[in-house]
Amino acid sequence: MNIDMIRAANGRLAGQKRVTPLLNAPLLDRLVGRKLYVKAECLQYTGSFKFRGGFSAVSALDGKTRERGVLAYSSGNHAQGVALAAAMHGVPAVIIMPADAPEMKIANTRAYGAEVVLYDRAGGESREAVGEKLTVERGMTLIRPYDEPQVIAGQGTVGLEIAEQAAEAGIEDADVLVCCGGGGLTSGIALALAAEAPGLRARPCEPEGFDDTARSLAAGSIQGNDRPSGSICDAIVTPAPGQLTFPIMRALCGPGLVVTDDEVLRAMALAWQHLKIVVEPGGAAALAAAIFHGDRVAGEAVIAVATGGNVDRAMFIRALERGGA
């Protein structure tokens, strides 16, 4: 896994992805006590950065392999990214999703043309086991959500854009806070920044109780979570950092940051109030860390990646009622 793969993925994604904006709001700057910039990946196709990795992985397959179709497992955002990428290439997709995933994410995945297979993660079913079984049965190519080189490469294109946009804004020294599940986005951004903007440092951000990456970085070895679900940040709840992603994060990232569900809800409300964007809970963890844990962040400015905006109506209302002021 290297910067050349990220640059190649960026070439394949040219004209296919949105170059999402780096947003700023003076009132948020005042709240944080430094310049705060938000990379709005919630405005990406399918509503999250996951489209980048999905398209990168599907487009990298040779023609005959791609024609047999692709398979993925996801709580929703990777599902939608792979489903749209497969549809854009005219190939079938099967997506394995937890039965308790947000209804909107399941519905959208089906709307992109994918076949959805539900499993019971609360009951202890393993999505990896379901995925391996279907891969054998159907002869499709499994595209993992984060421990997949071409997925990491696609997600790393976010880092290339941040490096370019930060340079345009005159930002030379900043922590880049990234909502982190298995680490595909975080490791991809870290690789891109190391090559293109060495004054910027990636920092993984996770929900309280599911801070496997923060604990792994502190311990120097991969640590898992005690339970498979239970956070409103469903998009970034994973069993543990990836075997491919963790060594990259250990080498290139700063310490992890951990946020509470309440902080996430307040960050969602503040994003809507000041930036006019809709962010889902898992996509707001980095912004919550920037706003409420600024004492643990270094740099003249801070950049937070708003990774996704696929939030159910009820959850978004809950965030707005909690308020961000």
mmCIF file of N, CA and C in Angstrom, residues 86-217:
data_model
loop_
_atom_site.group_PDB
_atom_site.id
_atom_site.type_symbol
_atom_site.label_atom_id
_atom_site.label_comp_id
_atom_site.label_asym_id
_atom_site.label_seq_id
_atom_site.Cartn_x
_atom_site.Cartn_y
_atom_site.Cartn_z
ATOM 1 N N ALA A 86 -20.777 -0.480 -8.720
ATOM 2 C CA ALA A 86 -21.122 -1.637 -9.548
ATOM 3 C C ALA A 86 -22.125 -1.248 -10.626
ATOM 4 N N ALA A 87 -23.126 -0.450 -10.239
ATOM 5 C CA ALA A 87 -24.128 -0.011 -11.218
ATOM 6 C C ALA A 87 -23.485 0.824 -12.324
ATOM 7 N N MET A 88 -22.526 1.671 -11.967
ATOM 8 C CA MET A 88 -21.849 2.506 -12.960
ATOM 9 C C MET A 88 -21.025 1.673 -13.934
ATOM 10 N N HIS A 89 -20.588 0.491 -13.485
ATOM 11 C CA HIS A 89 -19.832 -0.412 -14.352
ATOM 12 C C HIS A 89 -20.718 -1.477 -14.992
ATOM 13 N N GLY A 90 -22.016 -1.448 -14.670
ATOM 14 C CA GLY A 90 -22.947 -2.395 -15.269
ATOM 15 C C GLY A 90 -22.772 -3.830 -14.814
ATOM 16 N N VAL A 91 -22.381 -4.028 -13.554
ATOM 17 C CA VAL A 91 -22.172 -5.382 -13.040
ATOM 18 C C VAL A 91 -23.031 -5.602 -11.793
ATOM 19 N N PRO A 92 -23.378 -6.862 -11.485
ATOM 20 C CA PRO A 92 -24.214 -7.141 -10.314
ATOM 21 C C PRO A 92 -23.461 -6.956 -9.001
ATOM 22 N N ALA A 93 -24.223 -6.646 -7.952
ATOM 23 C CA ALA A 93 -23.644 -6.486 -6.619
ATOM 24 C C ALA A 93 -24.556 -7.121 -5.583
ATOM 25 N N VAL A 94 -23.959 -7.827 -4.638
ATOM 26 C CA VAL A 94 -24.668 -8.368 -3.476
ATOM 27 C C VAL A 94 -24.051 -7.733 -2.236
ATOM 28 N N ILE A 95 -24.891 -7.169 -1.392
ATOM 29 C CA ILE A 95 -24.404 -6.466 -0.200
ATOM 30 C C ILE A 95 -24.982 -7.121 1.049
ATOM 31 N N ILE A 96 -24.095 -7.493 1.975
ATOM 32 C CA ILE A 96 -24.486 -8.098 3.242
ATOM 33 C C ILE A 96 -24.559 -6.990 4.281
ATOM 34 N N MET A 97 -25.742 -6.811 4.878
ATOM 35 C CA MET A 97 -25.945 -5.711 5.818
ATOM 36 C C MET A 97 -26.567 -6.221 7.113
ATOM 37 N N PRO A 98 -26.233 -5.607 8.255
ATOM 38 C CA PRO A 98 -26.880 -6.001 9.510
ATOM 39 C C PRO A 98 -28.352 -5.607 9.505
ATOM 40 N N ALA A 99 -29.172 -6.470 10.076
ATOM 41 C CA ALA A 99 -30.617 -6.220 10.090
ATOM 42 C C ALA A 99 -30.966 -4.952 10.859
ATOM 43 N N ASP A 100 -30.086 -4.520 11.778
ATOM 44 C CA ASP A 100 -30.366 -3.317 12.561
ATOM 45 C C ASP A 100 -29.706 -2.067 11.977
ATOM 46 N N ALA A 101 -29.234 -2.144 10.745
ATOM 47 C CA ALA A 101 -28.684 -0.957 10.082
ATOM 48 C C ALA A 101 -29.802 0.055 9.852
ATOM 49 N N PRO A 102 -29.479 1.346 9.778
ATOM 50 C CA PRO A 102 -30.516 2.352 9.507
ATOM 51 C C PRO A 102 -31.318 2.010 8.256
ATOM 52 N N GLU A 103 -32.644 2.133 8.361
ATOM 53 C CA GLU A 103 -33.524 1.752 7.258
ATOM 54 C C GLU A 103 -33.190 2.502 5.969
ATOM 55 N N MET A 104 -32.813 3.781 6.091
ATOM 56 C CA MET A 104 -32.499 4.559 4.906
ATOM 57 C C MET A 104 -31.312 3.972 4.156
ATOM 58 N N LYS A 105 -30.321 3.486 4.883
ATOM 59 C CA LYS A 105 -29.142 2.928 4.234
ATOM 60 C C LYS A 105 -29.479 1.626 3.496
ATOM 61 N N ILE A 106 -30.316 0.804 4.110
ATOM 62 C CA ILE A 106 -30.743 -0.429 3.445
ATOM 63 C C ILE A 106 -31.547 -0.108 2.189
ATOM 64 N N ALA A 107 -32.484 0.831 2.316
ATOM 65 C CA ALA A 107 -33.331 1.206 1.180
ATOM 66 C C ALA A 107 -32.499 1.806 0.050
ATOM 67 N N ASN A 108 -31.553 2.662 0.376
ATOM 68 C CA ASN A 108 -30.735 3.288 -0.653
ATOM 69 C C ASN A 108 -29.855 2.269 -1.371
ATOM 70 N N THR A 109 -29.330 1.308 -0.619
ATOM 71 C CA THR A 109 -28.491 0.278 -1.235
ATOM 72 C C THR A 109 -29.290 -0.509 -2.263
ATOM 73 N N ARG A 110 -30.510 -0.853 -1.913
ATOM 74 C CA ARG A 110 -31.386 -1.549 -2.872
ATOM 75 C C ARG A 110 -31.719 -0.650 -4.060
ATOM 76 N N ALA A 111 -31.912 0.640 -3.791
ATOM 77 C CA ALA A 111 -32.268 1.568 -4.867
ATOM 78 C C ALA A 111 -31.147 1.703 -5.892
ATOM 79 N N TYR A 112 -29.890 1.516 -5.457
ATOM 80 C CA TYR A 112 -28.772 1.561 -6.394
ATOM 81 C C TYR A 112 -28.676 0.281 -7.226
ATOM 82 N N GLY A 113 -29.549 -0.684 -6.947
ATOM 83 C CA GLY A 113 -29.615 -1.878 -7.775
ATOM 84 C C GLY A 113 -28.981 -3.119 -7.179
ATOM 85 N N ALA A 114 -28.505 -3.039 -5.949
ATOM 86 C CA ALA A 114 -27.839 -4.187 -5.337
ATOM 87 C C ALA A 114 -28.856 -5.116 -4.670
ATOM 88 N N GLU A 115 -28.507 -6.384 -4.616
ATOM 89 C CA GLU A 115 -29.258 -7.357 -3.814
ATOM 90 C C GLU A 115 -28.750 -7.268 -2.377
ATOM 91 N N VAL A 116 -29.644 -7.081 -1.414
ATOM 92 C CA VAL A 116 -29.256 -6.943 -0.012
ATOM 93 C C VAL A 116 -29.557 -8.241 0.741
ATOM 94 N N VAL A 117 -28.550 -8.767 1.433
ATOM 95 C CA VAL A 117 -28.692 -9.946 2.288
ATOM 96 C C VAL A 117 -28.493 -9.475 3.727
ATOM 97 N N LEU A 118 -29.501 -9.642 4.577
ATOM 98 C CA LEU A 118 -29.435 -9.172 5.961
ATOM 99 C C LEU A 118 -28.921 -10.266 6.895
ATOM 100 N N TYR A 119 -28.169 -9.868 7.929
ATOM 101 C CA TYR A 119 -27.710 -10.816 8.942
ATOM 102 C C TYR A 119 -27.910 -10.205 10.322
ATOM 103 N N ASP A 120 -27.873 -11.035 11.366
ATOM 104 C CA ASP A 120 -28.162 -10.604 12.732
ATOM 105 C C ASP A 120 -26.864 -10.439 13.517
ATOM 106 N N ARG A 121 -26.283 -9.223 13.484
ATOM 107 C CA ARG A 121 -25.028 -9.017 14.212
ATOM 108 C C ARG A 121 -25.266 -9.006 15.720
ATOM 109 N N ALA A 122 -26.460 -8.563 16.131
ATOM 110 C CA ALA A 122 -26.769 -8.553 17.561
ATOM 111 C C ALA A 122 -26.823 -9.972 18.110
ATOM 112 N N GLY A 123 -27.182 -10.923 17.249
ATOM 113 C CA GLY A 123 -27.252 -12.321 17.660
ATOM 114 C C GLY A 123 -25.941 -13.069 17.515
ATOM 115 N N GLY A 124 -24.911 -12.355 17.094
ATOM 116 C CA GLY A 124 -23.591 -12.967 17.024
ATOM 117 C C GLY A 124 -23.181 -13.479 15.657
ATOM 118 N N GLU A 125 -23.998 -13.253 14.629
ATOM 119 C CA GLU A 125 -23.606 -13.689 13.287
ATOM 120 C C GLU A 125 -22.401 -12.881 12.811
ATOM 121 N N SER A 126 -21.537 -13.524 12.066
ATOM 122 C CA SER A 126 -20.340 -12.874 11.541
ATOM 123 C C SER A 126 -20.551 -12.491 10.082
ATOM 124 N N ARG A 127 -20.397 -11.192 9.785
ATOM 125 C CA ARG A 127 -20.544 -10.759 8.400
ATOM 126 C C ARG A 127 -19.425 -11.325 7.539
ATOM 127 N N GLU A 128 -18.246 -11.510 8.145
ATOM 128 C CA GLU A 128 -17.135 -12.081 7.404
ATOM 129 C C GLU A 128 -17.447 -13.510 6.973
ATOM 130 N N ALA A 129 -18.070 -14.284 7.888
ATOM 131 C CA ALA A 129 -18.409 -15.667 7.548
ATOM 132 C C ALA A 129 -19.474 -15.719 6.462
ATOM 133 N N VAL A 130 -20.482 -14.848 6.572
ATOM 134 C CA VAL A 130 -21.530 -14.792 5.546
ATOM 135 C C VAL A 130 -20.921 -14.393 4.201
ATOM 136 N N GLY A 131 -20.005 -13.427 4.237
ATOM 137 C CA GLY A 131 -19.371 -12.961 3.015
ATOM 138 C C GLY A 131 -18.526 -14.032 2.349
ATOM 139 N N GLU A 132 -17.733 -14.751 3.125
ATOM 140 C CA GLU A 132 -16.888 -15.795 2.553
ATOM 141 C C GLU A 132 -17.749 -16.905 1.935
ATOM 142 N N LYS A 133 -18.857 -17.244 2.595
ATOM 143 C CA LYS A 133 -19.747 -18.282 2.079
ATOM 144 C C LYS A 133 -20.343 -17.875 0.737
ATOM 145 N N LEU A 134 -20.836 -16.634 0.658
ATOM 146 C CA LEU A 134 -21.453 -16.177 -0.586
ATOM 147 C C LEU A 134 -20.423 -16.001 -1.702
ATOM 148 N N THR A 135 -19.200 -15.646 -1.327
ATOM 149 C CA THR A 135 -18.149 -15.522 -2.328
ATOM 150 C C THR A 135 -17.914 -16.850 -3.026
ATOM 151 N N VAL A 136 -17.882 -17.911 -2.239
ATOM 152 C CA VAL A 136 -17.688 -19.257 -2.801
ATOM 153 C C VAL A 136 -18.902 -19.677 -3.626
ATOM 154 N N GLU A 137 -20.105 -19.446 -3.084
ATOM 155 C CA GLU A 137 -21.328 -19.889 -3.751
ATOM 156 C C GLU A 137 -21.565 -19.177 -5.082
ATOM 157 N N ARG A 138 -21.265 -17.888 -5.153
ATOM 158 C CA ARG A 138 -21.646 -17.083 -6.314
ATOM 159 C C ARG A 138 -20.486 -16.703 -7.223
ATOM 160 N N GLY A 139 -19.275 -16.930 -6.767
ATOM 161 C CA GLY A 139 -18.132 -16.620 -7.609
ATOM 162 C C GLY A 139 -17.881 -15.136 -7.790
ATOM 163 N N MET A 140 -18.410 -14.328 -6.896
ATOM 164 C CA MET A 140 -18.205 -12.891 -6.967
ATOM 165 C C MET A 140 -16.928 -12.490 -6.231
ATOM 166 N N THR A 141 -16.461 -11.279 -6.486
ATOM 167 C CA THR A 141 -15.279 -10.752 -5.811
ATOM 168 C C THR A 141 -15.703 -9.970 -4.573
ATOM 169 N N LEU A 142 -15.159 -10.349 -3.422
ATOM 170 C CA LEU A 142 -15.470 -9.667 -2.178
ATOM 171 C C LEU A 142 -14.640 -8.399 -2.056
ATOM 172 N N ILE A 143 -15.322 -7.277 -1.832
ATOM 173 C CA ILE A 143 -14.649 -5.998 -1.613
ATOM 174 C C ILE A 143 -14.850 -5.623 -0.147
ATOM 175 N N ARG A 144 -13.813 -5.807 0.648
ATOM 176 C CA ARG A 144 -13.911 -5.534 2.083
ATOM 177 C C ARG A 144 -13.998 -4.029 2.337
ATOM 178 N N PRO A 145 -14.613 -3.635 3.455
ATOM 179 C CA PRO A 145 -14.871 -2.216 3.687
ATOM 180 C C PRO A 145 -13.650 -1.378 4.024
ATOM 181 N N TYR A 146 -12.579 -1.995 4.518
ATOM 182 C CA TYR A 146 -11.404 -1.186 4.869
ATOM 183 C C TYR A 146 -10.100 -1.939 4.677
ATOM 184 N N ASP A 147 -10.050 -3.221 4.933
ATOM 185 C CA ASP A 147 -8.796 -3.972 4.795
ATOM 186 C C ASP A 147 -8.627 -4.470 3.361
ATOM 187 N N GLU A 148 -8.619 -3.560 2.429
ATOM 188 C CA GLU A 148 -8.568 -3.861 0.999
ATOM 189 C C GLU A 148 -7.709 -2.775 0.346
ATOM 190 N N PRO A 149 -6.582 -3.122 -0.274
ATOM 191 C CA PRO A 149 -5.676 -2.099 -0.795
ATOM 192 C C PRO A 149 -6.337 -1.078 -1.718
ATOM 193 N N GLN A 150 -7.172 -1.526 -2.660
ATOM 194 C CA GLN A 150 -7.777 -0.570 -3.590
ATOM 195 C C GLN A 150 -8.842 0.287 -2.917
ATOM 196 N N VAL A 151 -9.464 -0.220 -1.863
ATOM 197 C CA VAL A 151 -10.399 0.597 -1.087
ATOM 198 C C VAL A 151 -9.631 1.684 -0.337
ATOM 199 N N ILE A 152 -8.534 1.300 0.312
ATOM 200 C CA ILE A 152 -7.701 2.282 1.007
ATOM 201 C C ILE A 152 -7.212 3.342 0.020
ATOM 202 N N ALA A 153 -6.823 2.902 -1.171
ATOM 203 C CA ALA A 153 -6.338 3.844 -2.191
ATOM 204 C C ALA A 153 -7.417 4.847 -2.558
ATOM 205 N N GLY A 154 -8.633 4.369 -2.743
ATOM 206 C CA GLY A 154 -9.726 5.276 -3.074
ATOM 207 C C GLY A 154 -10.014 6.261 -1.962
ATOM 208 N N GLN A 155 -10.021 5.763 -0.724
ATOM 209 C CA GLN A 155 -10.272 6.659 0.403
ATOM 210 C C GLN A 155 -9.138 7.677 0.558
ATOM 211 N N GLY A 156 -7.932 7.278 0.178
ATOM 212 C CA GLY A 156 -6.794 8.173 0.288
ATOM 213 C C GLY A 156 -6.893 9.402 -0.598
ATOM 214 N N THR A 157 -7.771 9.339 -1.608
ATOM 215 C CA THR A 157 -7.942 10.522 -2.463
ATOM 216 C C THR A 157 -8.527 11.697 -1.679
ATOM 217 N N VAL A 158 -9.216 11.424 -0.575
ATOM 218 C CA VAL A 158 -9.663 12.503 0.314
ATOM 219 C C VAL A 158 -8.448 13.267 0.830
ATOM 220 N N GLY A 159 -7.398 12.537 1.193
ATOM 221 C CA GLY A 159 -6.187 13.164 1.691
ATOM 222 C C GLY A 159 -5.491 14.014 0.644
ATOM 223 N N LEU A 160 -5.503 13.553 -0.614
ATOM 224 C CA LEU A 160 -4.912 14.365 -1.688
ATOM 225 C C LEU A 160 -5.640 15.692 -1.819
ATOM 226 N N GLU A 161 -6.968 15.639 -1.735
ATOM 227 C CA GLU A 161 -7.756 16.875 -1.839
ATOM 228 C C GLU A 161 -7.512 17.787 -0.643
ATOM 229 N N ILE A 162 -7.443 17.205 0.559
ATOM 230 C CA ILE A 162 -7.184 18.020 1.749
ATOM 231 C C ILE A 162 -5.833 18.712 1.628
ATOM 232 N N ALA A 163 -4.827 17.994 1.158
ATOM 233 C CA ALA A 163 -3.491 18.587 1.012
ATOM 234 C C ALA A 163 -3.536 19.786 0.069
ATOM 235 N N GLU A 164 -4.219 19.627 -1.043
ATOM 236 C CA GLU A 164 -4.307 20.716 -2.024
ATOM 237 C C GLU A 164 -5.122 21.886 -1.484
ATOM 238 N N GLN A 165 -6.267 21.590 -0.862
ATOM 239 C CA GLN A 165 -7.129 22.651 -0.353
ATOM 240 C C GLN A 165 -6.489 23.375 0.822
ATOM 241 N N ALA A 166 -5.777 22.633 1.674
ATOM 242 C CA ALA A 166 -5.087 23.264 2.801
ATOM 243 C C ALA A 166 -4.010 24.212 2.298
ATOM 244 N N ALA A 167 -3.280 23.808 1.277
ATOM 245 C CA ALA A 167 -2.250 24.676 0.713
ATOM 246 C C ALA A 167 -2.866 25.961 0.160
ATOM 247 N N GLU A 168 -4.007 25.831 -0.510
ATOM 248 C CA GLU A 168 -4.690 27.009 -1.046
ATOM 249 C C GLU A 168 -5.141 27.952 0.065
ATOM 250 N N ALA A 169 -5.511 27.370 1.228
ATOM 251 C CA ALA A 169 -5.964 28.175 2.364
ATOM 252 C C ALA A 169 -4.806 28.663 3.225
ATOM 253 N N GLY A 170 -3.591 28.288 2.883
ATOM 254 C CA GLY A 170 -2.427 28.712 3.656
ATOM 255 C C GLY A 170 -2.223 27.936 4.941
ATOM 256 N N ILE A 171 -2.777 26.730 5.041
ATOM 257 C CA ILE A 171 -2.646 25.903 6.245
ATOM 258 C C ILE A 171 -1.419 25.013 6.103
ATOM 259 N N GLU A 172 -0.457 25.195 6.989
ATOM 260 C CA GLU A 172 0.770 24.403 6.931
ATOM 261 C C GLU A 172 0.941 23.487 8.132
ATOM 262 N N ASP A 173 0.196 23.762 9.203
ATOM 263 C CA ASP A 173 0.365 23.017 10.456
ATOM 264 C C ASP A 173 -1.006 22.747 11.052
ATOM 265 N N ALA A 174 -1.464 21.500 10.995
ATOM 266 C CA ALA A 174 -2.803 21.188 11.509
ATOM 267 C C ALA A 174 -2.947 19.690 11.744
ATOM 268 N N ASP A 175 -3.747 19.345 12.755
ATOM 269 C CA ASP A 175 -4.220 17.969 12.908
ATOM 270 C C ASP A 175 -5.438 17.789 12.002
ATOM 271 N N VAL A 176 -5.479 16.648 11.330
ATOM 272 C CA VAL A 176 -6.617 16.304 10.478
ATOM 273 C C VAL A 176 -7.374 15.185 11.186
ATOM 274 N N LEU A 177 -8.557 15.509 11.702
ATOM 275 C CA LEU A 177 -9.329 14.563 12.492
ATOM 276 C C LEU A 177 -10.239 13.759 11.572
ATOM 277 N N VAL A 178 -10.200 12.423 11.734
ATOM 278 C CA VAL A 178 -10.894 11.527 10.810
ATOM 279 C C VAL A 178 -11.761 10.550 11.586
ATOM 280 N N CYS A 179 -13.045 10.479 11.250
ATOM 281 C CA CYS A 179 -13.926 9.469 11.831
ATOM 282 C C CYS A 179 -13.385 8.094 11.436
ATOM 283 N N CYS A 180 -13.193 7.226 12.426
ATOM 284 C CA CYS A 180 -12.453 5.988 12.162
ATOM 285 C C CYS A 180 -13.216 4.754 12.607
ATOM 286 N N GLY A 181 -13.406 3.820 11.693
ATOM 287 C CA GLY A 181 -13.939 2.502 12.004
ATOM 288 C C GLY A 181 -12.806 1.497 11.906
ATOM 289 N N GLY A 182 -12.686 0.849 10.747
ATOM 290 C CA GLY A 182 -11.593 -0.095 10.547
ATOM 291 C C GLY A 182 -10.299 0.557 10.125
ATOM 292 N N GLY A 183 -10.365 1.834 9.729
ATOM 293 C CA GLY A 183 -9.142 2.573 9.443
ATOM 294 C C GLY A 183 -8.811 2.762 7.981
ATOM 295 N N GLY A 184 -9.707 2.383 7.066
ATOM 296 C CA GLY A 184 -9.417 2.558 5.648
ATOM 297 C C GLY A 184 -9.237 4.009 5.258
ATOM 298 N N LEU A 185 -10.160 4.870 5.695
ATOM 299 C CA LEU A 185 -10.061 6.294 5.391
ATOM 300 C C LEU A 185 -8.884 6.922 6.131
ATOM 301 N N THR A 186 -8.756 6.611 7.405
ATOM 302 C CA THR A 186 -7.691 7.209 8.213
ATOM 303 C C THR A 186 -6.320 6.863 7.663
ATOM 304 N N SER A 187 -6.095 5.596 7.337
ATOM 305 C CA SER A 187 -4.789 5.196 6.819
ATOM 306 C C SER A 187 -4.550 5.763 5.429
ATOM 307 N N GLY A 188 -5.591 5.815 4.592
ATOM 308 C CA GLY A 188 -5.440 6.395 3.260
ATOM 309 C C GLY A 188 -5.094 7.871 3.332
ATOM 310 N N ILE A 189 -5.798 8.616 4.185
ATOM 311 C CA ILE A 189 -5.502 10.038 4.363
ATOM 312 C C ILE A 189 -4.091 10.216 4.924
ATOM 313 N N ALA A 190 -3.712 9.379 5.888
ATOM 314 C CA ALA A 190 -2.383 9.492 6.494
ATOM 315 C C ALA A 190 -1.288 9.309 5.447
ATOM 316 N N LEU A 191 -1.446 8.343 4.558
ATOM 317 C CA LEU A 191 -0.459 8.119 3.499
ATOM 318 C C LEU A 191 -0.385 9.318 2.559
ATOM 319 N N ALA A 192 -1.551 9.847 2.192
ATOM 320 C CA ALA A 192 -1.587 10.985 1.273
ATOM 321 C C ALA A 192 -0.949 12.221 1.898
ATOM 322 N N LEU A 193 -1.261 12.481 3.162
ATOM 323 C CA LEU A 193 -0.701 13.659 3.831
ATOM 324 C C LEU A 193 0.810 13.534 4.016
ATOM 325 N N ALA A 194 1.280 12.336 4.335
ATOM 326 C CA ALA A 194 2.721 12.142 4.521
ATOM 327 C C ALA A 194 3.479 12.482 3.247
ATOM 328 N N ALA A 195 2.861 12.207 2.103
ATOM 329 C CA ALA A 195 3.519 12.461 0.824
ATOM 330 C C ALA A 195 3.344 13.889 0.337
ATOM 331 N N GLU A 196 2.157 14.464 0.578
ATOM 332 C CA GLU A 196 1.815 15.746 -0.042
ATOM 333 C C GLU A 196 1.759 16.927 0.924
ATOM 334 N N ALA A 197 1.564 16.669 2.223
ATOM 335 C CA ALA A 197 1.438 17.763 3.198
ATOM 336 C C ALA A 197 1.973 17.299 4.551
ATOM 337 N N PRO A 198 3.281 17.155 4.679
ATOM 338 C CA PRO A 198 3.851 16.586 5.911
ATOM 339 C C PRO A 198 3.597 17.406 7.168
ATOM 340 N N GLY A 199 3.134 18.652 7.027
ATOM 341 C CA GLY A 199 2.791 19.442 8.208
ATOM 342 C C GLY A 199 1.411 19.131 8.761
ATOM 343 N N LEU A 200 0.664 18.286 8.061
ATOM 344 C CA LEU A 200 -0.663 17.873 8.507
ATOM 345 C C LEU A 200 -0.596 16.436 9.016
ATOM 346 N N ARG A 201 -1.278 16.163 10.125
ATOM 347 C CA ARG A 201 -1.187 14.847 10.765
ATOM 348 C C ARG A 201 -2.575 14.271 10.997
ATOM 349 N N ALA A 202 -2.810 13.039 10.528
ATOM 350 C CA ALA A 202 -4.100 12.377 10.703
ATOM 351 C C ALA A 202 -4.276 11.900 12.144
ATOM 352 N N ARG A 203 -5.496 12.079 12.671
ATOM 353 C CA ARG A 203 -5.845 11.625 14.015
ATOM 354 C C ARG A 203 -7.171 10.869 13.952
ATOM 355 N N PRO A 204 -7.226 9.589 14.317
ATOM 356 C CA PRO A 204 -8.482 8.847 14.301
ATOM 357 C C PRO A 204 -9.409 9.281 15.428
ATOM 358 N N CYS A 205 -10.719 9.345 15.124
ATOM 359 C CA CYS A 205 -11.734 9.737 16.112
ATOM 360 C C CYS A 205 -12.806 8.666 16.170
ATOM 361 N N GLU A 206 -13.190 8.259 17.389
ATOM 362 C CA GLU A 206 -14.120 7.145 17.574
ATOM 363 C C GLU A 206 -15.119 7.426 18.684
ATOM 364 N N PRO A 207 -16.235 6.672 18.699
ATOM 365 C CA PRO A 207 -17.210 6.831 19.783
ATOM 366 C C PRO A 207 -16.780 6.097 21.044
ATOM 367 N N GLU A 208 -17.168 6.656 22.158
ATOM 368 C CA GLU A 208 -16.886 6.057 23.458
ATOM 369 C C GLU A 208 -17.429 4.629 23.504
ATOM 370 N N GLY A 209 -16.610 3.703 24.030
ATOM 371 C CA GLY A 209 -17.015 2.307 24.110
ATOM 372 C C GLY A 209 -16.647 1.498 22.881
ATOM 373 N N PHE A 210 -16.258 2.184 21.803
ATOM 374 C CA PHE A 210 -15.875 1.513 20.560
ATOM 375 C C PHE A 210 -14.592 2.157 20.021
ATOM 376 N N ASP A 211 -13.668 2.387 20.940
ATOM 377 C CA ASP A 211 -12.429 3.107 20.623
ATOM 378 C C ASP A 211 -11.264 2.142 20.417
ATOM 379 N N ASP A 212 -11.499 1.112 19.613
ATOM 380 C CA ASP A 212 -10.490 0.080 19.391
ATOM 381 C C ASP A 212 -9.212 0.633 18.761
ATOM 382 N N THR A 213 -9.340 1.600 17.846
ATOM 383 C CA THR A 213 -8.144 2.151 17.212
ATOM 384 C C THR A 213 -7.333 2.973 18.208
ATOM 385 N N ALA A 214 -8.001 3.817 19.001
ATOM 386 C CA ALA A 214 -7.275 4.611 20.003
ATOM 387 C C ALA A 214 -6.532 3.704 20.980
ATOM 388 N N ARG A 215 -7.197 2.649 21.440
ATOM 389 C CA ARG A 215 -6.556 1.732 22.373
ATOM 390 C C ARG A 215 -5.436 0.941 21.704
ATOM 391 N N SER A 216 -5.631 0.597 20.442
ATOM 392 C CA SER A 216 -4.597 -0.142 19.710
ATOM 393 C C SER A 216 -3.350 0.707 19.517
ATOM 394 N N LEU A 217 -3.543 1.982 19.159
ATOM 395 C CA LEU A 217 -2.397 2.872 18.985
ATOM 396 C C LEU A 217 -1.659 3.067 20.302
#
